[in-house]
Amino acid sequence: EVQLVESGGGLVQPGGSLRLSCTASGLTFSRYHMTWVRQAPGKGLEWVSFISYSSDNIDYADSVRGRFTISRDNAKNSLYLQMNGLRADDTAVYYCASDLAHKIDWWGQGTLVIVSS
Amino acid sequence: QSALTQPPSASGSPGQSVTISCTGTSSDVGGYKYVSWYQKHPGKAPKLMIYEVTKRPSGVPDRFSGSKSGNTASLTVSGLQAEDEADYFCSSYAGGNRYAFGTGTEVTVL
């Protein structure tokens, strides 16, 4: 059974930082591109960031570029999202998801990030 | 990338069919064959139901089917069952490494 488990969410003040983690099991992690997707309260899903299986191709949504950094450790079957300069509009449930051949096939249950003073 | 438009809700009685639309643009839905549909129950991870417009992953019942015409994709659930009650959302590859997502549809089994 494939599982993606996110962690690291929580309450943070504006301007603060958080590091999200996603641990994968049940799939050959090193063969999958990975993606972060978020959903703000009452809003639709938003693609946030992409990292290729070998980390040589990375991309960000304009809304987070320069503030968020995606990375992965294939030896640990783990994906990360370092979030700096957090703003109120970054408040959302953050999902990690596997990306293969232009489809997102597996998702985690999400971790909630709340940016508030 | 802009959100793909879905109706907020849909419903049907057990055994009936329900169809959900997903409208985008030529830069996403209309431009690629990579449209997916997901089922999400509260508190659970989204589950892939349809990919590449019409394909079903192993284990997904054939009651679920997908189609596309122009910039609009559709998911049809035939023979509705109680366990089909969930939120459904679409996704389309949008070029580069990016995806556009639907606004989501809550399906109720009456």
PDB file of N, CA, C and O in Angstrom, chain B residues 12-74:
ATOM      1  N   GLY B  12     -27.624  12.204  -7.026  1.00  0.00           N
ATOM      2  CA  GLY B  12     -28.399  11.184  -7.716  1.00  0.00           C
ATOM      3  C   GLY B  12     -28.823  10.101  -6.748  1.00  0.00           C
ATOM      4  O   GLY B  12     -28.217   9.954  -5.672  1.00  0.00           O
ATOM      5  N   SER B  13     -29.823   9.376  -7.111  1.00  0.00           N
ATOM      6  CA  SER B  13     -30.292   8.274  -6.277  1.00  0.00           C
ATOM      7  C   SER B  13     -29.439   7.047  -6.544  1.00  0.00           C
ATOM      8  O   SER B  13     -28.791   6.941  -7.593  1.00  0.00           O
ATOM      9  N   PRO B  14     -29.434   6.112  -5.610  1.00  0.00           N
ATOM     10  CA  PRO B  14     -28.681   4.861  -5.843  1.00  0.00           C
ATOM     11  C   PRO B  14     -29.099   4.215  -7.165  1.00  0.00           C
ATOM     12  O   PRO B  14     -30.288   4.143  -7.494  1.00  0.00           O
ATOM     13  N   GLY B  15     -28.101   3.802  -7.931  1.00  0.00           N
ATOM     14  CA  GLY B  15     -28.350   3.177  -9.211  1.00  0.00           C
ATOM     15  C   GLY B  15     -28.391   4.137 -10.385  1.00  0.00           C
ATOM     16  O   GLY B  15     -28.248   3.721 -11.539  1.00  0.00           O
ATOM     17  N   GLN B  16     -28.573   5.417 -10.085  1.00  0.00           N
ATOM     18  CA  GLN B  16     -28.591   6.414 -11.158  1.00  0.00           C
ATOM     19  C   GLN B  16     -27.170   6.820 -11.532  1.00  0.00           C
ATOM     20  O   GLN B  16     -26.194   6.378 -10.930  1.00  0.00           O
ATOM     21  N   SER B  17     -27.078   7.694 -12.523  1.00  0.00           N
ATOM     22  CA  SER B  17     -25.785   8.202 -12.966  1.00  0.00           C
ATOM     23  C   SER B  17     -25.682   9.687 -12.656  1.00  0.00           C
ATOM     24  O   SER B  17     -26.684  10.401 -12.632  1.00  0.00           O
ATOM     25  N   VAL B  18     -24.466  10.119 -12.430  1.00  0.00           N
ATOM     26  CA  VAL B  18     -24.206  11.537 -12.242  1.00  0.00           C
ATOM     27  C   VAL B  18     -22.964  11.887 -13.066  1.00  0.00           C
ATOM     28  O   VAL B  18     -22.021  11.104 -13.156  1.00  0.00           O
ATOM     29  N   THR B  19     -23.015  13.049 -13.711  1.00  0.00           N
ATOM     30  CA  THR B  19     -21.889  13.512 -14.527  1.00  0.00           C
ATOM     31  C   THR B  19     -21.414  14.859 -14.024  1.00  0.00           C
ATOM     32  O   THR B  19     -22.225  15.755 -13.784  1.00  0.00           O
ATOM     33  N   ILE B  20     -20.108  14.971 -13.856  1.00  0.00           N
ATOM     34  CA  ILE B  20     -19.487  16.196 -13.355  1.00  0.00           C
ATOM     35  C   ILE B  20     -18.619  16.772 -14.459  1.00  0.00           C
ATOM     36  O   ILE B  20     -17.812  16.051 -15.052  1.00  0.00           O
ATOM     37  N   SER B  21     -18.757  18.054 -14.709  1.00  0.00           N
ATOM     38  CA  SER B  21     -17.952  18.703 -15.732  1.00  0.00           C
ATOM     39  C   SER B  21     -16.757  19.428 -15.111  1.00  0.00           C
ATOM     40  O   SER B  21     -16.766  19.769 -13.920  1.00  0.00           O
ATOM     41  N   CYS B  22     -15.770  19.662 -15.944  1.00  0.00           N
ATOM     42  CA  CYS B  22     -14.524  20.327 -15.535  1.00  0.00           C
ATOM     43  C   CYS B  22     -14.071  21.170 -16.721  1.00  0.00           C
ATOM     44  O   CYS B  22     -13.589  20.626 -17.722  1.00  0.00           O
ATOM     45  N   THR B  23     -14.258  22.476 -16.612  1.00  0.00           N
ATOM     46  CA  THR B  23     -13.991  23.353 -17.742  1.00  0.00           C
ATOM     47  C   THR B  23     -12.731  24.175 -17.523  1.00  0.00           C
ATOM     48  O   THR B  23     -12.592  24.851 -16.507  1.00  0.00           O
ATOM     49  N   GLY B  24     -11.846  24.081 -18.492  1.00  0.00           N
ATOM     50  CA  GLY B  24     -10.594  24.836 -18.434  1.00  0.00           C
ATOM     51  C   GLY B  24     -10.411  25.644 -19.691  1.00  0.00           C
ATOM     52  O   GLY B  24     -11.367  26.238 -20.202  1.00  0.00           O
ATOM     53  N   THR B  25      -9.189  25.649 -20.168  1.00  0.00           N
ATOM     54  CA  THR B  25      -8.845  26.415 -21.363  1.00  0.00           C
ATOM     55  C   THR B  25      -7.987  25.561 -22.287  1.00  0.00           C
ATOM     56  O   THR B  25      -7.660  24.414 -21.969  1.00  0.00           O
ATOM     57  N   SER B  26      -7.605  26.145 -23.397  1.00  0.00           N
ATOM     58  CA  SER B  26      -6.736  25.447 -24.331  1.00  0.00           C
ATOM     59  C   SER B  26      -5.317  25.292 -23.776  1.00  0.00           C
ATOM     60  O   SER B  26      -4.516  24.542 -24.338  1.00  0.00           O
ATOM     61  N   SER B  27      -5.026  25.975 -22.676  1.00  0.00           N
ATOM     62  CA  SER B  27      -3.705  25.873 -22.045  1.00  0.00           C
ATOM     63  C   SER B  27      -3.631  24.734 -21.046  1.00  0.00           C
ATOM     64  O   SER B  27      -2.553  24.418 -20.542  1.00  0.00           O
ATOM     65  N   ASP B  28      -4.759  24.143 -20.746  1.00  0.00           N
ATOM     66  CA  ASP B  28      -4.744  23.011 -19.818  1.00  0.00           C
ATOM     67  C   ASP B  28      -5.618  21.887 -20.363  1.00  0.00           C
ATOM     68  O   ASP B  28      -5.152  21.070 -21.139  1.00  0.00           O
ATOM     69  N   VAL B  29      -6.881  21.850 -19.996  1.00  0.00           N
ATOM     70  CA  VAL B  29      -7.746  20.726 -20.383  1.00  0.00           C
ATOM     71  C   VAL B  29      -7.746  20.511 -21.897  1.00  0.00           C
ATOM     72  O   VAL B  29      -7.613  19.385 -22.383  1.00  0.00           O
ATOM     73  N   GLY B  30      -7.923  21.587 -22.643  1.00  0.00           N
ATOM     74  CA  GLY B  30      -8.035  21.457 -24.091  1.00  0.00           C
ATOM     75  C   GLY B  30      -6.725  21.181 -24.792  1.00  0.00           C
ATOM     76  O   GLY B  30      -6.725  20.743 -25.954  1.00  0.00           O
ATOM     77  N   GLY B  31      -5.624  21.410 -24.099  1.00  0.00           N
ATOM     78  CA  GLY B  31      -4.339  21.301 -24.749  1.00  0.00           C
ATOM     79  C   GLY B  31      -3.598  19.997 -24.541  1.00  0.00           C
ATOM     80  O   GLY B  31      -2.594  19.738 -25.197  1.00  0.00           O
ATOM     81  N   TYR B  32      -4.079  19.185 -23.601  1.00  0.00           N
ATOM     82  CA  TYR B  32      -3.362  17.964 -23.250  1.00  0.00           C
ATOM     83  C   TYR B  32      -4.347  16.818 -23.001  1.00  0.00           C
ATOM     84  O   TYR B  32      -5.508  17.038 -22.679  1.00  0.00           O
ATOM     85  N   LYS B  33      -3.839  15.606 -23.109  1.00  0.00           N
ATOM     86  CA  LYS B  33      -4.644  14.426 -22.807  1.00  0.00           C
ATOM     87  C   LYS B  33      -4.522  14.036 -21.336  1.00  0.00           C
ATOM     88  O   LYS B  33      -4.993  12.987 -20.918  1.00  0.00           O
ATOM     89  N   TYR B  34      -3.879  14.890 -20.541  1.00  0.00           N
ATOM     90  CA  TYR B  34      -3.566  14.518 -19.150  1.00  0.00           C
ATOM     91  C   TYR B  34      -4.546  15.135 -18.165  1.00  0.00           C
ATOM     92  O   TYR B  34      -4.191  16.012 -17.363  1.00  0.00           O
ATOM     93  N   VAL B  35      -5.788  14.672 -18.247  1.00  0.00           N
ATOM     94  CA  VAL B  35      -6.805  15.083 -17.289  1.00  0.00           C
ATOM     95  C   VAL B  35      -7.044  13.921 -16.329  1.00  0.00           C
ATOM     96  O   VAL B  35      -7.208  12.776 -16.751  1.00  0.00           O
ATOM     97  N   SER B  36      -7.047  14.235 -15.048  1.00  0.00           N
ATOM     98  CA  SER B  36      -7.273  13.222 -14.014  1.00  0.00           C
ATOM     99  C   SER B  36      -8.458  13.626 -13.155  1.00  0.00           C
ATOM    100  O   SER B  36      -8.807  14.810 -13.066  1.00  0.00           O
ATOM    101  N   TRP B  37      -9.046  12.626 -12.511  1.00  0.00           N
ATOM    102  CA  TRP B  37     -10.146  12.854 -11.576  1.00  0.00           C
ATOM    103  C   TRP B  37      -9.818  12.147 -10.265  1.00  0.00           C
ATOM    104  O   TRP B  37      -9.265  11.037 -10.260  1.00  0.00           O
ATOM    105  N   TYR B  38     -10.197  12.806  -9.162  1.00  0.00           N
ATOM    106  CA  TYR B  38      -9.904  12.284  -7.835  1.00  0.00           C
ATOM    107  C   TYR B  38     -11.163  12.272  -6.995  1.00  0.00           C
ATOM    108  O   TYR B  38     -12.033  13.137  -7.134  1.00  0.00           O
ATOM    109  N   GLN B  39     -11.218  11.294  -6.105  1.00  0.00           N
ATOM    110  CA  GLN B  39     -12.282  11.181  -5.121  1.00  0.00           C
ATOM    111  C   GLN B  39     -11.677  11.478  -3.760  1.00  0.00           C
ATOM    112  O   GLN B  39     -10.601  10.965  -3.429  1.00  0.00           O
ATOM    113  N   LYS B  40     -12.367  12.295  -2.973  1.00  0.00           N
ATOM    114  CA  LYS B  40     -11.852  12.603  -1.644  1.00  0.00           C
ATOM    115  C   LYS B  40     -12.957  12.480  -0.610  1.00  0.00           C
ATOM    116  O   LYS B  40     -13.951  13.210  -0.681  1.00  0.00           O
ATOM    117  N   HIS B  41     -12.727  11.596   0.340  1.00  0.00           N
ATOM    118  CA  HIS B  41     -13.607  11.493   1.493  1.00  0.00           C
ATOM    119  C   HIS B  41     -13.013  12.326   2.621  1.00  0.00           C
ATOM    120  O   HIS B  41     -11.787  12.490   2.699  1.00  0.00           O
ATOM    121  N   PRO B  42     -13.856  12.856   3.508  1.00  0.00           N
ATOM    122  CA  PRO B  42     -13.359  13.717   4.596  1.00  0.00           C
ATOM    123  C   PRO B  42     -12.270  13.037   5.415  1.00  0.00           C
ATOM    124  O   PRO B  42     -12.402  11.874   5.801  1.00  0.00           O
ATOM    125  N   GLY B  43     -11.194  13.764   5.611  1.00  0.00           N
ATOM    126  CA  GLY B  43     -10.112  13.255   6.440  1.00  0.00           C
ATOM    127  C   GLY B  43      -9.215  12.236   5.763  1.00  0.00           C
ATOM    128  O   GLY B  43      -8.287  11.709   6.393  1.00  0.00           O
ATOM    129  N   LYS B  44      -9.485  11.955   4.498  1.00  0.00           N
ATOM    130  CA  LYS B  44      -8.673  10.958   3.794  1.00  0.00           C
ATOM    131  C   LYS B  44      -7.906  11.619   2.644  1.00  0.00           C
ATOM    132  O   LYS B  44      -8.250  12.708   2.188  1.00  0.00           O
ATOM    133  N   ALA B  45      -6.881  10.931   2.168  1.00  0.00           N
ATOM    134  CA  ALA B  45      -6.131  11.422   1.024  1.00  0.00           C
ATOM    135  C   ALA B  45      -6.956  11.272  -0.241  1.00  0.00           C
ATOM    136  O   ALA B  45      -7.733  10.326  -0.380  1.00  0.00           O
ATOM    137  N   PRO B  46      -6.807  12.208  -1.165  1.00  0.00           N
ATOM    138  CA  PRO B  46      -7.482  12.043  -2.462  1.00  0.00           C
ATOM    139  C   PRO B  46      -7.052  10.744  -3.129  1.00  0.00           C
ATOM    140  O   PRO B  46      -5.914  10.295  -2.987  1.00  0.00           O
ATOM    141  N   LYS B  47      -7.979  10.155  -3.857  1.00  0.00           N
ATOM    142  CA  LYS B  47      -7.722   8.893  -4.562  1.00  0.00           C
ATOM    143  C   LYS B  47      -7.912   9.099  -6.053  1.00  0.00           C
ATOM    144  O   LYS B  47      -8.925   9.639  -6.490  1.00  0.00           O
ATOM    145  N   LEU B  48      -6.931   8.660  -6.827  1.00  0.00           N
ATOM    146  CA  LEU B  48      -7.005   8.780  -8.278  1.00  0.00           C
ATOM    147  C   LEU B  48      -8.058   7.818  -8.810  1.00  0.00           C
ATOM    148  O   LEU B  48      -7.986   6.605  -8.575  1.00  0.00           O
ATOM    149  N   MET B  49      -9.013   8.355  -9.588  1.00  0.00           N
ATOM    150  CA  MET B  49     -10.093   7.537 -10.150  1.00  0.00           C
ATOM    151  C   MET B  49      -9.978   7.387 -11.660  1.00  0.00           C
ATOM    152  O   MET B  49     -10.328   6.358 -12.218  1.00  0.00           O
ATOM    153  N   ILE B  50      -9.518   8.464 -12.314  1.00  0.00           N
ATOM    154  CA  ILE B  50      -9.375   8.481 -13.770  1.00  0.00           C
ATOM    155  C   ILE B  50      -8.096   9.246 -14.111  1.00  0.00           C
ATOM    156  O   ILE B  50      -7.805  10.268 -13.482  1.00  0.00           O
ATOM    157  N   TYR B  51      -7.347   8.765 -15.089  1.00  0.00           N
ATOM    158  CA  TYR B  51      -6.194   9.513 -15.576  1.00  0.00           C
ATOM    159  C   TYR B  51      -6.158   9.463 -17.100  1.00  0.00           C
ATOM    160  O   TYR B  51      -6.812   8.618 -17.707  1.00  0.00           O
ATOM    161  N   GLU B  52      -5.425  10.375 -17.677  1.00  0.00           N
ATOM    162  CA  GLU B  52      -5.365  10.505 -19.133  1.00  0.00           C
ATOM    163  C   GLU B  52      -6.766  10.458 -19.747  1.00  0.00           C
ATOM    164  O   GLU B  52      -7.029   9.738 -20.709  1.00  0.00           O
ATOM    165  N   VAL B  53      -7.626  11.246 -19.175  1.00  0.00           N
ATOM    166  CA  VAL B  53      -9.012  11.494 -19.612  1.00  0.00           C
ATOM    167  C   VAL B  53      -9.942  10.306 -19.384  1.00  0.00           C
ATOM    168  O   VAL B  53     -11.041  10.469 -18.861  1.00  0.00           O
ATOM    169  N   THR B  54      -9.516   9.104 -19.810  1.00  0.00           N
ATOM    170  CA  THR B  54     -10.448   7.974 -19.825  1.00  0.00           C
ATOM    171  C   THR B  54      -9.960   6.724 -19.099  1.00  0.00           C
ATOM    172  O   THR B  54     -10.722   5.766 -18.947  1.00  0.00           O
ATOM    173  N   LYS B  55      -8.717   6.707 -18.634  1.00  0.00           N
ATOM    174  CA  LYS B  55      -8.138   5.471 -18.091  1.00  0.00           C
ATOM    175  C   LYS B  55      -8.426   5.329 -16.604  1.00  0.00           C
ATOM    176  O   LYS B  55      -8.380   6.297 -15.857  1.00  0.00           O
ATOM    177  N   ARG B  56      -8.693   4.092 -16.188  1.00  0.00           N
ATOM    178  CA  ARG B  56      -8.944   3.792 -14.778  1.00  0.00           C
ATOM    179  C   ARG B  56      -7.758   3.048 -14.178  1.00  0.00           C
ATOM    180  O   ARG B  56      -7.307   2.051 -14.746  1.00  0.00           O
ATOM    181  N   PRO B  57      -7.278   3.505 -13.034  1.00  0.00           N
ATOM    182  CA  PRO B  57      -6.230   2.724 -12.349  1.00  0.00           C
ATOM    183  C   PRO B  57      -6.795   1.377 -11.914  1.00  0.00           C
ATOM    184  O   PRO B  57      -8.008   1.208 -11.762  1.00  0.00           O
ATOM    185  N   SER B  58      -5.902   0.442 -11.695  1.00  0.00           N
ATOM    186  CA  SER B  58      -6.316  -0.863 -11.210  1.00  0.00           C
ATOM    187  C   SER B  58      -7.101  -0.714  -9.904  1.00  0.00           C
ATOM    188  O   SER B  58      -6.699   0.041  -9.013  1.00  0.00           O
ATOM    189  N   GLY B  59      -8.227  -1.410  -9.835  1.00  0.00           N
ATOM    190  CA  GLY B  59      -9.019  -1.395  -8.613  1.00  0.00           C
ATOM    191  C   GLY B  59     -10.160  -0.398  -8.614  1.00  0.00           C
ATOM    192  O   GLY B  59     -11.037  -0.462  -7.749  1.00  0.00           O
ATOM    193  N   VAL B  60     -10.166   0.518  -9.557  1.00  0.00           N
ATOM    194  CA  VAL B  60     -11.275   1.476  -9.650  1.00  0.00           C
ATOM    195  C   VAL B  60     -12.407   0.839 -10.446  1.00  0.00           C
ATOM    196  O   VAL B  60     -12.184   0.355 -11.563  1.00  0.00           O
ATOM    197  N   PRO B  61     -13.620   0.838  -9.898  1.00  0.00           N
ATOM    198  CA  PRO B  61     -14.740   0.184 -10.602  1.00  0.00           C
ATOM    199  C   PRO B  61     -15.003   0.811 -11.959  1.00  0.00           C
ATOM    200  O   PRO B  61     -14.813   2.019 -12.150  1.00  0.00           O
ATOM    201  N   ASP B  62     -15.491  -0.020 -12.898  1.00  0.00           N
ATOM    202  CA  ASP B  62     -15.778   0.508 -14.236  1.00  0.00           C
ATOM    203  C   ASP B  62     -17.039   1.358 -14.261  1.00  0.00           C
ATOM    204  O   ASP B  62     -17.460   1.840 -15.320  1.00  0.00           O
ATOM    205  N   ARG B  63     -17.644   1.562 -13.100  1.00  0.00           N
ATOM    206  CA  ARG B  63     -18.761   2.515 -13.002  1.00  0.00           C
ATOM    207  C   ARG B  63     -18.260   3.959 -13.192  1.00  0.00           C
ATOM    208  O   ARG B  63     -19.058   4.858 -13.462  1.00  0.00           O
ATOM    209  N   PHE B  64     -16.975   4.128 -13.024  1.00  0.00           N
ATOM    210  CA  PHE B  64     -16.372   5.454 -13.184  1.00  0.00           C
ATOM    211  C   PHE B  64     -15.791   5.561 -14.590  1.00  0.00           C
ATOM    212  O   PHE B  64     -15.007   4.709 -15.018  1.00  0.00           O
ATOM    213  N   SER B  65     -16.185   6.614 -15.304  1.00  0.00           N
ATOM    214  CA  SER B  65     -15.675   6.806 -16.654  1.00  0.00           C
ATOM    215  C   SER B  65     -15.421   8.278 -16.912  1.00  0.00           C
ATOM    216  O   SER B  65     -16.046   9.152 -16.295  1.00  0.00           O
ATOM    217  N   GLY B  66     -14.492   8.551 -17.812  1.00  0.00           N
ATOM    218  CA  GLY B  66     -14.142   9.928 -18.133  1.00  0.00           C
ATOM    219  C   GLY B  66     -14.192  10.186 -19.620  1.00  0.00           C
ATOM    220  O   GLY B  66     -14.085   9.265 -20.436  1.00  0.00           O
ATOM    221  N   SER B  67     -14.359  11.457 -19.954  1.00  0.00           N
ATOM    222  CA  SER B  67     -14.378  11.871 -21.355  1.00  0.00           C
ATOM    223  C   SER B  67     -13.921  13.319 -21.439  1.00  0.00           C
ATOM    224  O   SER B  67     -13.756  14.004 -20.409  1.00  0.00           O
ATOM    225  N   LYS B  68     -13.705  13.767 -22.649  1.00  0.00           N
ATOM    226  CA  LYS B  68     -13.300  15.170 -22.852  1.00  0.00           C
ATOM    227  C   LYS B  68     -13.769  15.640 -24.212  1.00  0.00           C
ATOM    228  O   LYS B  68     -13.725  14.888 -25.198  1.00  0.00           O
ATOM    229  N   SER B  69     -14.204  16.880 -24.251  1.00  0.00           N
ATOM    230  CA  SER B  69     -14.553  17.522 -25.506  1.00  0.00           C
ATOM    231  C   SER B  69     -14.073  18.961 -25.435  1.00  0.00           C
ATOM    232  O   SER B  69     -14.548  19.737 -24.588  1.00  0.00           O
ATOM    233  N   GLY B  70     -13.150  19.296 -26.293  1.00  0.00           N
ATOM    234  CA  GLY B  70     -12.608  20.647 -26.276  1.00  0.00           C
ATOM    235  C   GLY B  70     -11.960  20.963 -24.936  1.00  0.00           C
ATOM    236  O   GLY B  70     -11.096  20.222 -24.482  1.00  0.00           O
ATOM    237  N   ASN B  71     -12.395  22.049 -24.327  1.00  0.00           N
ATOM    238  CA  ASN B  71     -11.810  22.493 -23.056  1.00  0.00           C
ATOM    239  C   ASN B  71     -12.547  21.962 -21.835  1.00  0.00           C
ATOM    240  O   ASN B  71     -12.276  22.400 -20.710  1.00  0.00           O
ATOM    241  N   THR B  72     -13.490  21.041 -22.050  1.00  0.00           N
ATOM    242  CA  THR B  72     -14.268  20.499 -20.941  1.00  0.00           C
ATOM    243  C   THR B  72     -14.122  18.983 -20.842  1.00  0.00           C
ATOM    244  O   THR B  72     -14.335  18.255 -21.805  1.00  0.00           O
ATOM    245  N   ALA B  73     -13.738  18.560 -19.641  1.00  0.00           N
ATOM    246  CA  ALA B  73     -13.667  17.133 -19.336  1.00  0.00           C
ATOM    247  C   ALA B  73     -14.847  16.772 -18.441  1.00  0.00           C
ATOM    248  O   ALA B  73     -15.430  17.639 -17.776  1.00  0.00           O
ATOM    249  N   SER B  74     -15.191  15.502 -18.442  1.00  0.00           N
ATOM    250  CA  SER B  74     -16.327  15.058 -17.634  1.00  0.00           C
ATOM    251  C   SER B  74     -16.032  13.722 -16.962  1.00  0.00           C
ATOM    252  O   SER B  74     -15.330  12.881 -17.525  1.00  0.00           O
TER     253      SER B  74
END
